[in-house]
Amino acid sequence: MDWETLEALKNSSKGRLRYKRDWSLEQNTFEPTVVLSEYAAWVLDNFIGRTEPDIAPAEAPPPLDDTVSLADNELNNHSSQESLKEAESLSKQRIDKVMEVEGKILLFEKAHKMKVKADLQARLDMCDQFSKAMAEKSAEQLKRFEERMELQHRQEKHQLLEQLVKGSKEALGQQEKLKEEHRHRAKLLTLKLREAEQQRQQEIERVRQEEGRERMRRLCSLQQEALQLIQKIQVDYKQQEALRVDLSAYGHRGNQICGILSTVVRSSSERGYPTQDDVSLGEHSLQEMKMLVNTIEKELAAAEERKKAEDEAAKEKQKEAQQIQQQQAKLQTPAPTQDQKQTKREGLQKKASKGTLQRFLELQKVLELCQKVCEELATCKDPQTKKIRADLQRAVTTPVSQISSVSGSQVRDTFDKINNFLMGKPIVSAGRTIVVSQHPLGLDFVCLKLAEKLVSQGEEEVASHHESAFPIASVASALWERYPKVGELFLANLHKKCPYAVPFYPAFQEGISLEEYQRLLGYQVKDSIVEQQDSFLKRMSGMIRLYAAIMQVRWPYGTNQGNHPHGLNHGWLWLAQMVNMEPLSDITATLLFDFLEVCGNAMIRQYQDQFWKLLLLIKDQYFPTIEKITTSTEMGSASRLKHFLEVSGRLVTSHVDPSTQST
């Protein structure tokens, strides 16, 4: 029975399973090795935990393989009840066997699972140990690797340092080699430079000697020319007795210049060659010598003019004496009535005398000629020429602008600076050394600009500050005396800007515009706008005051030998012609007052009673004519003149015999 059961189990599906007896840990632990029967679950659900009565015959499990087939055959055979009972008994037995077998199988599977679990745990422990061993081995290998890498880096670093040291040694060697080559080349270059410097020094010495010889020739020629000029000065000096002029100072100065040139030539010869400063000194000395000759010529011409003027003055004095005699003869006649006086004054002239107009035209021609001569310098566009022109103009205009009425020493310094410049001496202006000989037209240009600046000072400075008239006049008078051309140009510019200084009243002519006619009258016209009357009178007043001051002032630091270049006789002539011309509204009263206020005292000292009589004539006969043409808006200048004449009239009564006041 047992063998049959075992045989049946062997032939069952579980019995046919193949178990590997040589299983080891290297194989897959998780591969299933035990498979339960497909009826095991049914057996457990229906038989385990039940009693025998609970098991119904109908609920018998299906037979396994052959057993089931046999049971089915037996059950299907309903022919016999006994067979059924036997089958039931057999089935029960078999079920008990199956249960027993299944229990054993379960126990075997449980034991097998426990064994597998133990084997698995052992394998896991072995794996952990293996992992730890591998980790330790890997750490050791990594450590060895790092040590090898560190050693390699250290070796590479050492090799690199060795290469650097080797390279630096090679570089130092190369550098030393280059230094040696450089020193060698430097020595060669130094030798070449030394040779070149020697050649350059030889060339410089040759040029210096050549230039020195040229400067010596130039200096000798300057000395020779100066000696020729001094002979001319001495020849001109002999003429001074005939013209009653003292030229000894110029002769002394010429001898001094010749002595200076001789000293320069001698010292230059001792040194070997003259310097450029020596040549410049010689040129300046020669220029000063030429200026002396020019000044002497002008002095002689001026002396001749003065001699002629003295002769004419003598003739005029004769005429004045004759007029005085005639006036004294007239004193015996009865005084004319007021109607007779008015009739006499109605014959006033409308223009200046022919002699005055002729002199005015001559001066304008002189001015135009000088402007034409200087036009080349005044309009030149060359930068160097423009710079010279600006320097020349600044050299004379700046000192004139600085004349002050406070300090007399400043006036003297101004005159000395301008006088030295006109004589050809170098002066310093704005940090630059300037000489009038810098340009061939320099002297003419400087005289023209100096005359224009003096007139400009009259219409600007004197017009605003009346007290500045005398300092400016003293400088102008001194320059006029030493340089007559400056005086002529000053007078021409004065007549052009102030025709009433002639006196001259320009008449309106056909063919000229109103603006041009107003300019002829002395007005300033800018952009067709004529200046205000107050501004016009102020400018005219300043110029007349300066003109009146010049007539009476002499240079206080000179010898004052000879006649005044433009003395009070011209003031008498101007005043006489003014009162013989028809008065102009507002202008005549202003100019008469300014002239008399500045020059009246000097005229009294010069002409005494004759001037007092002229003042009475102006007060009694000429001023009423001025009052007739003066409007209510123009009474300011007329009132000032009237007050001046009234005060002067009270003084006249104490100096002039009342019986002669009517003349």
GROMACS .gro file of N, CA and C in nm, residues 204-220 268-269 271-276 278-279:
model
   81
  204ILE      N    1   8.059  12.409  -3.663
  204ILE     CA    2   8.008  12.525  -3.587
  204ILE      C    3   8.115  12.631  -3.574
  205GLU      N    4   8.236  12.586  -3.545
  205GLU     CA    5   8.346  12.681  -3.531
  205GLU      C    6   8.372  12.754  -3.663
  206ARG      N    7   8.363  12.676  -3.773
  206ARG     CA    8   8.383  12.739  -3.904
  206ARG      C    9   8.273  12.842  -3.932
  207VAL      N   10   8.146  12.800  -3.903
  207VAL     CA   11   8.035  12.893  -3.924
  207VAL      C   12   8.047  13.013  -3.832
  208ARG      N   13   8.087  12.985  -3.704
  208ARG     CA   14   8.101  13.095  -3.609
  208ARG      C   15   8.207  13.194  -3.655
  209GLN      N   16   8.318  13.141  -3.703
  209GLN     CA   17   8.423  13.230  -3.751
  209GLN      C   18   8.376  13.309  -3.873
  210GLU      N   19   8.303  13.237  -3.962
  210GLU     CA   20   8.253  13.306  -4.082
  210GLU      C   21   8.152  13.414  -4.044
  211GLU      N   22   8.060  13.375  -3.951
  211GLU     CA   23   7.963  13.475  -3.905
  211GLU      C   24   8.031  13.587  -3.829
  212GLY      N   25   8.135  13.550  -3.750
  212GLY     CA   26   8.209  13.654  -3.677
  212GLY      C   27   8.276  13.751  -3.772
  213ARG      N   28   8.337  13.697  -3.878
  213ARG     CA   29   8.399  13.786  -3.977
  213ARG      C   30   8.294  13.874  -4.046
  214GLU      N   31   8.175  13.811  -4.072
  214GLU     CA   32   8.068  13.890  -4.134
  214GLU      C   33   8.019  13.999  -4.039
  215ARG      N   34   8.004  13.963  -3.909
  215ARG     CA   35   7.962  14.065  -3.811
  215ARG      C   36   8.068  14.174  -3.797
  216MET      N   37   8.197  14.133  -3.804
  216MET     CA   38   8.303  14.233  -3.795
  216MET      C   39   8.297  14.328  -3.914
  217ARG      N   40   8.275  14.271  -4.035
  217ARG     CA   41   8.261  14.358  -4.153
  217ARG      C   42   8.140  14.450  -4.139
  218ARG      N   43   8.029  14.391  -4.086
  218ARG     CA   44   7.909  14.473  -4.067
  218ARG      C   45   7.933  14.583  -3.965
  219LEU      N   46   8.002  14.550  -3.856
  219LEU     CA   47   8.029  14.649  -3.752
  219LEU      C   48   8.123  14.759  -3.804
  220CYS      N   49   8.221  14.719  -3.882
  220CYS     CA   50   8.312  14.821  -3.939
  220CYS      C   51   8.239  14.912  -4.036
  268SER      N   52   8.558  14.404  -2.954
  268SER     CA   53   8.528  14.286  -3.036
  268SER      C   54   8.655  14.230  -3.099
  269SER      N   55   8.743  14.319  -3.143
  269SER     CA   56   8.869  14.273  -3.202
  269SER      C   57   8.954  14.202  -3.098
  271ARG      N   58   8.842  14.034  -2.839
  271ARG     CA   59   8.780  13.904  -2.812
  271ARG      C   60   8.793  13.808  -2.929
  272GLY      N   61   8.815  13.862  -3.045
  272GLY     CA   62   8.824  13.780  -3.165
  272GLY      C   63   8.720  13.821  -3.267
  273TYR      N   64   8.593  13.805  -3.230
  273TYR     CA   65   8.484  13.841  -3.320
  273TYR      C   66   8.373  13.907  -3.239
  274PRO      N   67   8.299  13.999  -3.301
  274PRO     CA   68   8.188  14.062  -3.229
  274PRO      C   69   8.068  13.968  -3.218
  275THR      N   70   7.988  13.988  -3.115
  275THR     CA   71   7.866  13.911  -3.098
  275THR      C   72   7.751  13.980  -3.170
  276GLN      N   73   7.637  13.908  -3.174
  276GLN     CA   74   7.519  13.968  -3.237
  276GLN      C   75   7.470  14.087  -3.158
  278ASP      N   76   7.663  14.298  -3.012
  278ASP     CA   77   7.748  14.410  -3.055
  278ASP      C   78   7.698  14.469  -3.186
  279VAL      N   79   7.660  14.380  -3.278
  279VAL     CA   80   7.607  14.429  -3.406
  279VAL      C   81   7.475  14.503  -3.385
   0.00000   0.00000   0.00000
